[in-house]
mmCIF file of C-alpha atoms in Angstrom:
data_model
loop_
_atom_site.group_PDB
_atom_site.id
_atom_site.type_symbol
_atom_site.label_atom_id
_atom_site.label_comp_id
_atom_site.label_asym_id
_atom_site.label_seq_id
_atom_site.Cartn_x
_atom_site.Cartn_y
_atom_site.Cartn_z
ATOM 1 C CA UNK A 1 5.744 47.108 -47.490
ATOM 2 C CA UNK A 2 5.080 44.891 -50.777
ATOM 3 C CA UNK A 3 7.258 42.247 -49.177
ATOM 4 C CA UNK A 4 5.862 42.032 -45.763
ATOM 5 C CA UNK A 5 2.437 42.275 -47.129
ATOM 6 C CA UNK A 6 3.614 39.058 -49.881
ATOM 7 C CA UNK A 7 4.322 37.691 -46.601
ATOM 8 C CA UNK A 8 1.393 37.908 -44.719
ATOM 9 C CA UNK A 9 -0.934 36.572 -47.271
ATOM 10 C CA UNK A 10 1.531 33.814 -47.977
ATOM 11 C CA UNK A 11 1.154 32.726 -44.072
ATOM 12 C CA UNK A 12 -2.544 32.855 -44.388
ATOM 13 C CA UNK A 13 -2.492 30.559 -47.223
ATOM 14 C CA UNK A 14 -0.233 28.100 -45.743
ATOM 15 C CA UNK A 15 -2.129 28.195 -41.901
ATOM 16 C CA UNK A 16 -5.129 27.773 -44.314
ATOM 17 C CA UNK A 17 -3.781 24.775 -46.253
ATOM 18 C CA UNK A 18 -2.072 23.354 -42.941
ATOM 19 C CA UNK A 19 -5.654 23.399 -41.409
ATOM 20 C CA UNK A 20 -7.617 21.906 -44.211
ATOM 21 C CA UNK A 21 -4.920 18.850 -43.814
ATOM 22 C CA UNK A 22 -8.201 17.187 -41.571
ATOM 23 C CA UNK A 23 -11.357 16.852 -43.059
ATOM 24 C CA UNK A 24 -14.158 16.360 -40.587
ATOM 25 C CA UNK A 25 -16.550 18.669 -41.735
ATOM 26 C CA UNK A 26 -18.513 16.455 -44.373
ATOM 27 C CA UNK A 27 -19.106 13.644 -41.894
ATOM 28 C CA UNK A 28 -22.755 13.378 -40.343
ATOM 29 C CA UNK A 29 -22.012 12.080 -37.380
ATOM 30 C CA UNK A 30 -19.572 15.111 -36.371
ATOM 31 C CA UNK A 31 -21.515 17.766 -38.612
ATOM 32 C CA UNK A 32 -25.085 16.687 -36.915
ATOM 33 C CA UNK A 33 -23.744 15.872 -33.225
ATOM 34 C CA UNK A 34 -25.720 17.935 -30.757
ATOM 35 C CA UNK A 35 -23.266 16.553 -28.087
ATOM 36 C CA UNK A 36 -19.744 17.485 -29.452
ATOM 37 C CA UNK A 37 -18.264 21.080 -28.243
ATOM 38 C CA UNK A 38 -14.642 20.702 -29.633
ATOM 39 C CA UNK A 39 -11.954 19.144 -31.608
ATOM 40 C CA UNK A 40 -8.513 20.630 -31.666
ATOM 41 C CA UNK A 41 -5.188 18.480 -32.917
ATOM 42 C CA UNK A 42 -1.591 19.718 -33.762
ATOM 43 C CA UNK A 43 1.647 17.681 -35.121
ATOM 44 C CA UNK A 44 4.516 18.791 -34.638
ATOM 45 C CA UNK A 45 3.668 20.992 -31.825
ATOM 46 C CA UNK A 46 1.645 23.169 -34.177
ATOM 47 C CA UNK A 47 -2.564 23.251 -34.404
ATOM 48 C CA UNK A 48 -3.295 21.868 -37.736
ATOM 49 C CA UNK A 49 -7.230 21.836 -37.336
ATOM 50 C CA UNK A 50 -9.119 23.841 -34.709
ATOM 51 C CA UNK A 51 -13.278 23.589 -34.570
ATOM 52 C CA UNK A 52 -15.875 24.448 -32.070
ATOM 53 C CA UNK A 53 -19.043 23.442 -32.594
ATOM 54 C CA UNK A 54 -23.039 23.624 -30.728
ATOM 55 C CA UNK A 55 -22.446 27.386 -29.725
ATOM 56 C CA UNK A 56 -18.585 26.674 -28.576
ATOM 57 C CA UNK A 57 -15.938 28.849 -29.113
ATOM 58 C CA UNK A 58 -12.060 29.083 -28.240
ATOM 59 C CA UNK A 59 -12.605 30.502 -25.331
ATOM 60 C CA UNK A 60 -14.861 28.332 -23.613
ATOM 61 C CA UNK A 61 -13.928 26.278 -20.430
ATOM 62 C CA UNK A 62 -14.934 22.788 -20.745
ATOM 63 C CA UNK A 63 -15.617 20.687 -17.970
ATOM 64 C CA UNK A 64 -12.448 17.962 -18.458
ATOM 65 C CA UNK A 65 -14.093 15.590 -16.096
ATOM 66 C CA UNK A 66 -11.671 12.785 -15.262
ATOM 67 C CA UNK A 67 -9.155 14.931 -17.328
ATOM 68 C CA UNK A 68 -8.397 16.012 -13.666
ATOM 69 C CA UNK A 69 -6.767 13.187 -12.832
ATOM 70 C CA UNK A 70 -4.176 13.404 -15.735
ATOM 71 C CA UNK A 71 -3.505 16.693 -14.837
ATOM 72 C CA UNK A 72 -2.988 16.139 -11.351
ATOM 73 C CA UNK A 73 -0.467 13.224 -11.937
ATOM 74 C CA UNK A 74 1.387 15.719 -13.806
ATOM 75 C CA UNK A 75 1.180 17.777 -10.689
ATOM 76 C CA UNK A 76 2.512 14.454 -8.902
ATOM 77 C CA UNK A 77 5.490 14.154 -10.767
ATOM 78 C CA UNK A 78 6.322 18.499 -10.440
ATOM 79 C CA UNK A 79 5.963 17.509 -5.963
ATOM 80 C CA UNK A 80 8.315 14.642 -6.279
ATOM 81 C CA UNK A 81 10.974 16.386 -8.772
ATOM 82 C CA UNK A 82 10.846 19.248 -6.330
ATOM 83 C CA UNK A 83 11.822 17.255 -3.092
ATOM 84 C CA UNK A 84 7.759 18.039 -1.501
ATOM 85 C CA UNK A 85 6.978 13.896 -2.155
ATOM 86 C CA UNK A 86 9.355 11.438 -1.879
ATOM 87 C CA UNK A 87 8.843 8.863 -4.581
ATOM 88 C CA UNK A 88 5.658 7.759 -6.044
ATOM 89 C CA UNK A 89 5.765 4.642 -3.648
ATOM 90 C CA UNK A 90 5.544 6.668 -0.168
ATOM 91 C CA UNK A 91 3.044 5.562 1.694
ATOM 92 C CA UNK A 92 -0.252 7.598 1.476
ATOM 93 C CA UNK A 93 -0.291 7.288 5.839
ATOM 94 C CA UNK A 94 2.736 9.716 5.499
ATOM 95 C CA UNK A 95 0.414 12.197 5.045
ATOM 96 C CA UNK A 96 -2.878 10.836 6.468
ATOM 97 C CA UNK A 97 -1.407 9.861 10.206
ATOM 98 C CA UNK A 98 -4.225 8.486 11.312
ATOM 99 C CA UNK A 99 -3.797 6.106 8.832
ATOM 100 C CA UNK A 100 -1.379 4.276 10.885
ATOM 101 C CA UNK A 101 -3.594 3.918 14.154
ATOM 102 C CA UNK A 102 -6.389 2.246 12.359
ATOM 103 C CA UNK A 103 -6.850 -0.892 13.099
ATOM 104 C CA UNK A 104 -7.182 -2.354 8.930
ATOM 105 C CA UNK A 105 -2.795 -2.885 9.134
ATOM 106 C CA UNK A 106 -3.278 -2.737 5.153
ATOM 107 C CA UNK A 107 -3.970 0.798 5.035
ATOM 108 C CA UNK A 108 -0.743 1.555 6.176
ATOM 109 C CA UNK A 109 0.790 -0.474 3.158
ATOM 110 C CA UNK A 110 -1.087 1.845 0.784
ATOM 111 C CA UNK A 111 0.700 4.141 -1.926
ATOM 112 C CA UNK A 112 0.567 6.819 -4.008
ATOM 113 C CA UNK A 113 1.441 4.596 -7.301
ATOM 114 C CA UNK A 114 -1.826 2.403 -6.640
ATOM 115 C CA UNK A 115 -3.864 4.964 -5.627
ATOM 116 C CA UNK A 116 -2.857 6.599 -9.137
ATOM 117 C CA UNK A 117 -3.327 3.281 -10.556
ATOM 118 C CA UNK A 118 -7.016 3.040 -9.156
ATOM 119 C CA UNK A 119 -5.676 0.054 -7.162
ATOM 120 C CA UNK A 120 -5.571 1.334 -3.618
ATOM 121 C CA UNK A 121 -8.533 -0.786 -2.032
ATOM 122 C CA UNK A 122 -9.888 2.099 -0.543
ATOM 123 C CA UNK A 123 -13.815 2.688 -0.186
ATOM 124 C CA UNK A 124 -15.013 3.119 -3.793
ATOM 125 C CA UNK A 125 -17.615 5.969 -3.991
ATOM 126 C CA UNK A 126 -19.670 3.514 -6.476
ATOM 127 C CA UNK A 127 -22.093 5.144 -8.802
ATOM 128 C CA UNK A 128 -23.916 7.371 -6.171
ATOM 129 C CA UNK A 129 -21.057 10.419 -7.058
ATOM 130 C CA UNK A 130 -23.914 12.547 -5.226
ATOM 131 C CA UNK A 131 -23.305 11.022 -2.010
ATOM 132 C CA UNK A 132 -20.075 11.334 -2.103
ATOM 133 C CA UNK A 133 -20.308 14.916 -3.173
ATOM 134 C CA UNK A 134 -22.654 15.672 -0.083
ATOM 135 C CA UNK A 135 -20.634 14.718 2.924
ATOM 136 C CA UNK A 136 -18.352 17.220 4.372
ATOM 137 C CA UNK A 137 -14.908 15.697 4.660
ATOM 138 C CA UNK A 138 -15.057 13.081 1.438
ATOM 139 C CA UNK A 139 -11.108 12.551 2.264
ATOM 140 C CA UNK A 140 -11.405 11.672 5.528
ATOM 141 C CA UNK A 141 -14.402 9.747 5.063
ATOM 142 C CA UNK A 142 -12.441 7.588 1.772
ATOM 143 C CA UNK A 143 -9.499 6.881 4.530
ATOM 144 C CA UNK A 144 -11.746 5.668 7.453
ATOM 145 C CA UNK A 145 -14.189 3.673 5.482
ATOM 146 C CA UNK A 146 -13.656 0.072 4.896
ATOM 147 C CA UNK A 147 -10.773 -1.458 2.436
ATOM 148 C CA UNK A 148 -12.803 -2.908 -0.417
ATOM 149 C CA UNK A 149 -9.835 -5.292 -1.235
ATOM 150 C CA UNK A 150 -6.112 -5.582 -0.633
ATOM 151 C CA UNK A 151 -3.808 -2.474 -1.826
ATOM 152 C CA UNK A 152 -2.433 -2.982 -5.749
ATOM 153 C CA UNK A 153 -4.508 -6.483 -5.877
ATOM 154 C CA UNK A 154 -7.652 -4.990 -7.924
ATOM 155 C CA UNK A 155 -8.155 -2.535 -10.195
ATOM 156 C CA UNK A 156 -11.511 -0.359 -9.130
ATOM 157 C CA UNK A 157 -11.833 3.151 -10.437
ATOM 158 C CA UNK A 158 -11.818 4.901 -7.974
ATOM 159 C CA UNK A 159 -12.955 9.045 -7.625
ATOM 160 C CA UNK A 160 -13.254 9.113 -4.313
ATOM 161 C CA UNK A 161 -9.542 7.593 -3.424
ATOM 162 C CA UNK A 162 -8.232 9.536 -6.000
ATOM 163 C CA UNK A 163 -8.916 13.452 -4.971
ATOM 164 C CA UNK A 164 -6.516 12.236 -2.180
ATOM 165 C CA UNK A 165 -3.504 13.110 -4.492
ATOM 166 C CA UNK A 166 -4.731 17.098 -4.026
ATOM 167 C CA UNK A 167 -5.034 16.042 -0.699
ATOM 168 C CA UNK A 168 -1.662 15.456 -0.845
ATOM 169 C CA UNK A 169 -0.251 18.153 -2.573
ATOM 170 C CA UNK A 170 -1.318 20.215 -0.372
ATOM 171 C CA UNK A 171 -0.177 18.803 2.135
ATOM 172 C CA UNK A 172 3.342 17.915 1.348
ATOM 173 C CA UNK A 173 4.151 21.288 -1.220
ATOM 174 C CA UNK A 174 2.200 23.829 1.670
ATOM 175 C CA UNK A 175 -0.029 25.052 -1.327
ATOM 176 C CA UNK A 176 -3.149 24.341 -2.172
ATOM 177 C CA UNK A 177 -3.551 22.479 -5.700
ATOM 178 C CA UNK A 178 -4.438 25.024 -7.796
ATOM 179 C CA UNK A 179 -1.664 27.819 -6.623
ATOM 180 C CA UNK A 180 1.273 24.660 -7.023
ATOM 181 C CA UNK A 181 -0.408 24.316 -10.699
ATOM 182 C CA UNK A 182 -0.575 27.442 -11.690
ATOM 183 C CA UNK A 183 3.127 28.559 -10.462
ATOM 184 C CA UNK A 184 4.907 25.415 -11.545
ATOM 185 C CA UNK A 185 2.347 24.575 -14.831
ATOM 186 C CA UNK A 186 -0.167 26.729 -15.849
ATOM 187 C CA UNK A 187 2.038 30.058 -16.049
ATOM 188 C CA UNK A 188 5.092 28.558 -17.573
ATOM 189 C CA UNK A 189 2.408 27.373 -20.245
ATOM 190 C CA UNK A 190 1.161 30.727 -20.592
ATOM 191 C CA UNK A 191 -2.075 29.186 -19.637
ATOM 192 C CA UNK A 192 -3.592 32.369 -17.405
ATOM 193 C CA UNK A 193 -7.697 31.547 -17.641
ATOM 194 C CA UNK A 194 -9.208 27.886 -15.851
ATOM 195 C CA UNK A 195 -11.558 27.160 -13.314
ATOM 196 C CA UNK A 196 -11.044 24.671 -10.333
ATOM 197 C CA UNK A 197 -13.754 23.779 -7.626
ATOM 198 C CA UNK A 198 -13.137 22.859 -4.198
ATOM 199 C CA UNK A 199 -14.440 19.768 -2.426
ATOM 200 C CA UNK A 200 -16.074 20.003 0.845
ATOM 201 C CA UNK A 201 -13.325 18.956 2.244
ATOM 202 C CA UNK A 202 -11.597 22.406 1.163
ATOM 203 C CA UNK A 203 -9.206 20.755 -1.332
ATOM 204 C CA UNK A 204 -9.149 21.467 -4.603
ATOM 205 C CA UNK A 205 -10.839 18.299 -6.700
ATOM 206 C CA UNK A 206 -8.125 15.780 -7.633
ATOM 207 C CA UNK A 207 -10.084 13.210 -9.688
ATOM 208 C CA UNK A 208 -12.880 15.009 -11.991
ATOM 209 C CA UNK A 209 -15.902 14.974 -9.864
ATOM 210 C CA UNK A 210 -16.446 18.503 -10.029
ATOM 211 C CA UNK A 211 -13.650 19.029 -12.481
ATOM 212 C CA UNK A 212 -10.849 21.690 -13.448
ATOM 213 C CA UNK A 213 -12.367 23.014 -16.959
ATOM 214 C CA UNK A 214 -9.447 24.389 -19.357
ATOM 215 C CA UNK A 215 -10.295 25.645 -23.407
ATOM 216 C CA UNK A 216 -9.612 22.509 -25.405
ATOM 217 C CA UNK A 217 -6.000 24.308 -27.086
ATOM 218 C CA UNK A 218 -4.909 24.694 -23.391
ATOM 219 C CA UNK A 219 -5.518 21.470 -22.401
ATOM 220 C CA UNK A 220 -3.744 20.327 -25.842
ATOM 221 C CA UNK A 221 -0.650 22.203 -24.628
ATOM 222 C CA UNK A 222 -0.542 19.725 -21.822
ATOM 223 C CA UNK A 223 -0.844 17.039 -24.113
ATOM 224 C CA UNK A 224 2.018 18.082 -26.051
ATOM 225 C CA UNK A 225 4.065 18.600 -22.860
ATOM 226 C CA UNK A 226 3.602 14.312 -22.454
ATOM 227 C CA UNK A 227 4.903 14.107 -26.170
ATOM 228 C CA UNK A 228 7.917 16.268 -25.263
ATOM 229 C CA UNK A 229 9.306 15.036 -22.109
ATOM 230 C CA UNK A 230 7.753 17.566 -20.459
ATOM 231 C CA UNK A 231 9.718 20.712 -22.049
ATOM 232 C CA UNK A 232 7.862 23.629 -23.485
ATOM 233 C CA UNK A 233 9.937 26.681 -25.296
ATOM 234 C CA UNK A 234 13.264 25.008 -24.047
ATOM 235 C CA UNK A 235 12.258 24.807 -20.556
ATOM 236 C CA UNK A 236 11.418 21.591 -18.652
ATOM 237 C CA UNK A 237 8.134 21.872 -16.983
ATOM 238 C CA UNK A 238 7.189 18.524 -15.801
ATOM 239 C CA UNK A 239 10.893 16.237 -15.429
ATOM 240 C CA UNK A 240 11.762 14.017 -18.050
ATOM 241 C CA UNK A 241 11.998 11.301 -15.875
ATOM 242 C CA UNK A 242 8.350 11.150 -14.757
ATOM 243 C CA UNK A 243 7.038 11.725 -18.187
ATOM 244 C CA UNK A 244 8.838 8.324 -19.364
ATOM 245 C CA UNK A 245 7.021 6.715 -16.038
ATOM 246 C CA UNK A 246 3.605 8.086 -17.852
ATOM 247 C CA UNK A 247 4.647 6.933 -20.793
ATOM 248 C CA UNK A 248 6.001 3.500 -19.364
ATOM 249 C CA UNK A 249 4.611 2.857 -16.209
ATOM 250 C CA UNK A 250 6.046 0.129 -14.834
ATOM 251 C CA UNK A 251 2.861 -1.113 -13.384
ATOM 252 C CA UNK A 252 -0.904 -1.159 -15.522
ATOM 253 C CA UNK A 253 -4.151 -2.541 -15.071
ATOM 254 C CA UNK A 254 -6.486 -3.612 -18.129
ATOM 255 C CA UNK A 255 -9.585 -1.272 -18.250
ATOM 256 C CA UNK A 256 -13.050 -2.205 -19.533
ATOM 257 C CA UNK A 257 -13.537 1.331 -21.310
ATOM 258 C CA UNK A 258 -12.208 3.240 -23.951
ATOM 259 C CA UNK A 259 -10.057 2.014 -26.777
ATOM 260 C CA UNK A 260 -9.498 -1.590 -27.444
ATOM 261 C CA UNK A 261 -7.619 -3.257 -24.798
ATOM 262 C CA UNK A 262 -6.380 -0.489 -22.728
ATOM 263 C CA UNK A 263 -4.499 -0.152 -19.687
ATOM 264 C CA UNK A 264 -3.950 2.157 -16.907
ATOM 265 C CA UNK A 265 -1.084 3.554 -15.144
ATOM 266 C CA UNK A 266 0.345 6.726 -12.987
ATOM 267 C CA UNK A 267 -3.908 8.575 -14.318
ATOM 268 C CA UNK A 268 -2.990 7.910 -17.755
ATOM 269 C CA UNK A 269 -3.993 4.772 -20.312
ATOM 270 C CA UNK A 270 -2.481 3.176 -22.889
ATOM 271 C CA UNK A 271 -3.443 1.456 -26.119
ATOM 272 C CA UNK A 272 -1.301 -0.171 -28.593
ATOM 273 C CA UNK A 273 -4.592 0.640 -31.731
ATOM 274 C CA UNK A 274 -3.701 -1.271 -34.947
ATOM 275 C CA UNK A 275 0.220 -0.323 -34.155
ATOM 276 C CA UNK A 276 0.083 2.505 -33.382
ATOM 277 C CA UNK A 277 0.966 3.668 -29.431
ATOM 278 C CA UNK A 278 -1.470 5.760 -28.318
ATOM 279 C CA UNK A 279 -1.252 7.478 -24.675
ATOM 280 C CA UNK A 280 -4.587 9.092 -23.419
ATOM 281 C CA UNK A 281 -6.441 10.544 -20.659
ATOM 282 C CA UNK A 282 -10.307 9.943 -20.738
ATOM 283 C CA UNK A 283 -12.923 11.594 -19.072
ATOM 284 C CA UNK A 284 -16.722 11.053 -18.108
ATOM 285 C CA UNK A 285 -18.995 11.527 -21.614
ATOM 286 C CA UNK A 286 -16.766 12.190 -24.516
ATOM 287 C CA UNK A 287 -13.635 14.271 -23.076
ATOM 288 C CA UNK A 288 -10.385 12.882 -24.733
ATOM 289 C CA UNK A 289 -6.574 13.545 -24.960
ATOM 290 C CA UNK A 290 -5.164 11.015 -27.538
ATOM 291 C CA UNK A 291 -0.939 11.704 -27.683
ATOM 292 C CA UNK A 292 0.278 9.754 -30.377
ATOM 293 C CA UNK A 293 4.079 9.722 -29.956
ATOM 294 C CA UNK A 294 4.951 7.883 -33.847
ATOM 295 C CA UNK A 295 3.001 10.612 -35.622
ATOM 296 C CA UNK A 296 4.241 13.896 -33.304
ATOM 297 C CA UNK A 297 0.120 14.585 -33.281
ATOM 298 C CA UNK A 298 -2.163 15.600 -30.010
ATOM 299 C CA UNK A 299 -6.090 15.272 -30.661
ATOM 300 C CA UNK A 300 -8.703 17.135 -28.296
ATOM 301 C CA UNK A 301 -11.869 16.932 -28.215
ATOM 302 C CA UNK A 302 -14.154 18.086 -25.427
ATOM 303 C CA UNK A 303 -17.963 16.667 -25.407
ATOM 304 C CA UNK A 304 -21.340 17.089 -22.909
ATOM 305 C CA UNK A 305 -21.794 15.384 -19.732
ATOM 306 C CA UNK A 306 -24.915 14.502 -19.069
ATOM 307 C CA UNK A 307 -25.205 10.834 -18.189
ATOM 308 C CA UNK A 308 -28.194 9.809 -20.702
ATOM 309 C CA UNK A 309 -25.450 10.256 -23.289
ATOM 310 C CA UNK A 310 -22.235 9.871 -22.141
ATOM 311 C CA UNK A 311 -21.272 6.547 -22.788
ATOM 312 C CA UNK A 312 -22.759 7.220 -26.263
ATOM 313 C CA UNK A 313 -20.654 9.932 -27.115
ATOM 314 C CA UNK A 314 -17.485 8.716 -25.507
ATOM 315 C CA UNK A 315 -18.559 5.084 -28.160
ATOM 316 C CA UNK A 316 -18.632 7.518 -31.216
ATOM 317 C CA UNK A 317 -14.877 9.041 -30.486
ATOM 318 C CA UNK A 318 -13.456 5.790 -30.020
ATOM 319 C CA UNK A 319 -14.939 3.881 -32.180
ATOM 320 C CA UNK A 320 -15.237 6.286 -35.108
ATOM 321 C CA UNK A 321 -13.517 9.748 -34.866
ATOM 322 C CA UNK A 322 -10.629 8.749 -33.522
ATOM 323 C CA UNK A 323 -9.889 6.004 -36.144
ATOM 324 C CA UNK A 324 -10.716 8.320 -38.902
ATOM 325 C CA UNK A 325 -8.744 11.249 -37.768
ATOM 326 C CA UNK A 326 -5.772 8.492 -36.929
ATOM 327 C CA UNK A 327 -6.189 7.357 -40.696
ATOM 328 C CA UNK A 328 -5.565 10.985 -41.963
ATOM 329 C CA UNK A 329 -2.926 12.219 -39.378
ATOM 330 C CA UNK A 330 -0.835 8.633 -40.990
ATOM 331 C CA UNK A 331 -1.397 10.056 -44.732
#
């Protein structure tokens, strides 16, 4: 009993000293942030600091926001691996036929690769989200509206293009969205508690706009599922191949957001930050996955919404946390 009790406390000591490795807790702009809800990071697949913070805990469900979209491209990749989608360069009209009688040719060029690269030329939903919200079919209202340029010329973020990849799911795997995540990603994760919202459309959002919401260490585990080819406990979860296509998309776009001189590919960007490779997915008002491949290290955070401050707070990660958390994870 001596020995497993010598044990024990020696395990507390060494989860305590593995989580005081970060030190955040000093600086004013993290300790006095009414906006912040969450930072979690591990290395080497293990949590090394964990902290909730304006009335936050462990168990809350965050709303991820354009985290969606990173999630779903996972999904993507799970479709294709499984025989449901062909390649990521079928043509979206294979599963919108009506695509093919319209009388814009160019829609019937269209694929899933630039709509995941936000390059479709599909109707952008521009900043009135609200509107786009409102209408009852938003997917077949995207697909009949009026190209907005030529397909994989122009790089537009694009929501409302983008919730056609649950569109497609569905479609082509004969579940809806959430059911093909939760069989073929959330339960092999061992991730049993999230909350998805339908559009009005009655598919389940693809792009952020009302948002899956995950606890920041479950949406971590899907960051560390990026940094290891897509195997969890020895078992592959998302294919190897289509991680290294997240990782190395063979296609990007430059992005006017986020860290310095981004790109985007496949729902996913990219940095190369003083070095260092850095492989992210970003969502609306602070909501961040940073995978940082050199160091073995995921960093979560989760942040408010509301639009008075969200370019704000999503300024403060990237221009501050990040780089000091970056500096301490590389000591």
């Amino acid at each position: 009993m001596k020995r497993i009790a010598l044990l024990l406390i020696l395990s507390f000591i060494w989860n305590l000293s593995s989580f005081a490795q970060i030190q955040i807790d000093t600086i004013s702009y993290i300790k006095n942030n009414p906006l912040i809800y969450s930072l979690v990071i591990s290395k080497n697949n293990k949590i090394i600091h964990q902290q909730y913070f304006n009335r936050q805990d462990s168990t809350t469900l965050f709303n991820d926001q354009s985290l969606t979209k990173s999630v779903t491209a996972l999904l993507i990749g799970i479709a294709i691996d499984k025989g449901y989608i062909k390649s990521v360069d079928e043509k979206v009209a294979d599963f919108f036929p009506e695509l093919k009688a319209d009388t814009d040719k160019r829609k019937q060029d269209i694929t899933i690769r630039q709509v995941m690269n936000q390059a479709s030329g599909f109707y952008h939903e521009g900043v009135n989200v609200g509107a786009l919200l409102s209408i009852p079919d938003p997917s077949g209202y995207v697909i009949k509206a009026p190209m907005v340029s030529d397909p994989g010329k122009v790089f537009r973020y694009n929501n409302a293009a983008t919730h056609l990849l649950s569109v497609i799911i569905t479609k082509s795997t004969h579940m809806d969205t959430r059911s093909f995540a939760k069989k073929f990603l959330f339960d092999p994760l061992g991730i049993t508690t999230f909350d998805w919202k339908k559009m009005n459309d009655g598919y389940y959002d693809g792009c952020g706009l009302l948002s899956i919401r995950l606890r920041s260490v479950d949406m971590l585990k899907l960051g560390n599922l990026v940094l290891n080819k897509g195997v969890y406990r020895k078992q592959q979860i998302v294919p190897a191949k289509w991680i290294n296509s997240i990782i190395n998309p063979e296609v990007t776009y430059k992005t006017p957001w986020g860290l310095d001189n981004s790109l985007y590919g496949l729902c996913w960007y990219h940095a190369d930050y003083q070095g260092t490779k850095i492989i992210y997915a970003l969502g609306w008002g602070g909501q961040f996955m940073f995978v940082i491949p050199s160091l073995k290290a995921v960093i979560m955070t989760n942040s408010g919404v509301a639009d008075a401050t969200a370019i704000k707070e999503a300024a403060l990660i990237t221009g501050r946390l990040f780089p000091e958390l970056l500096k301490q994870l590389q000591n």
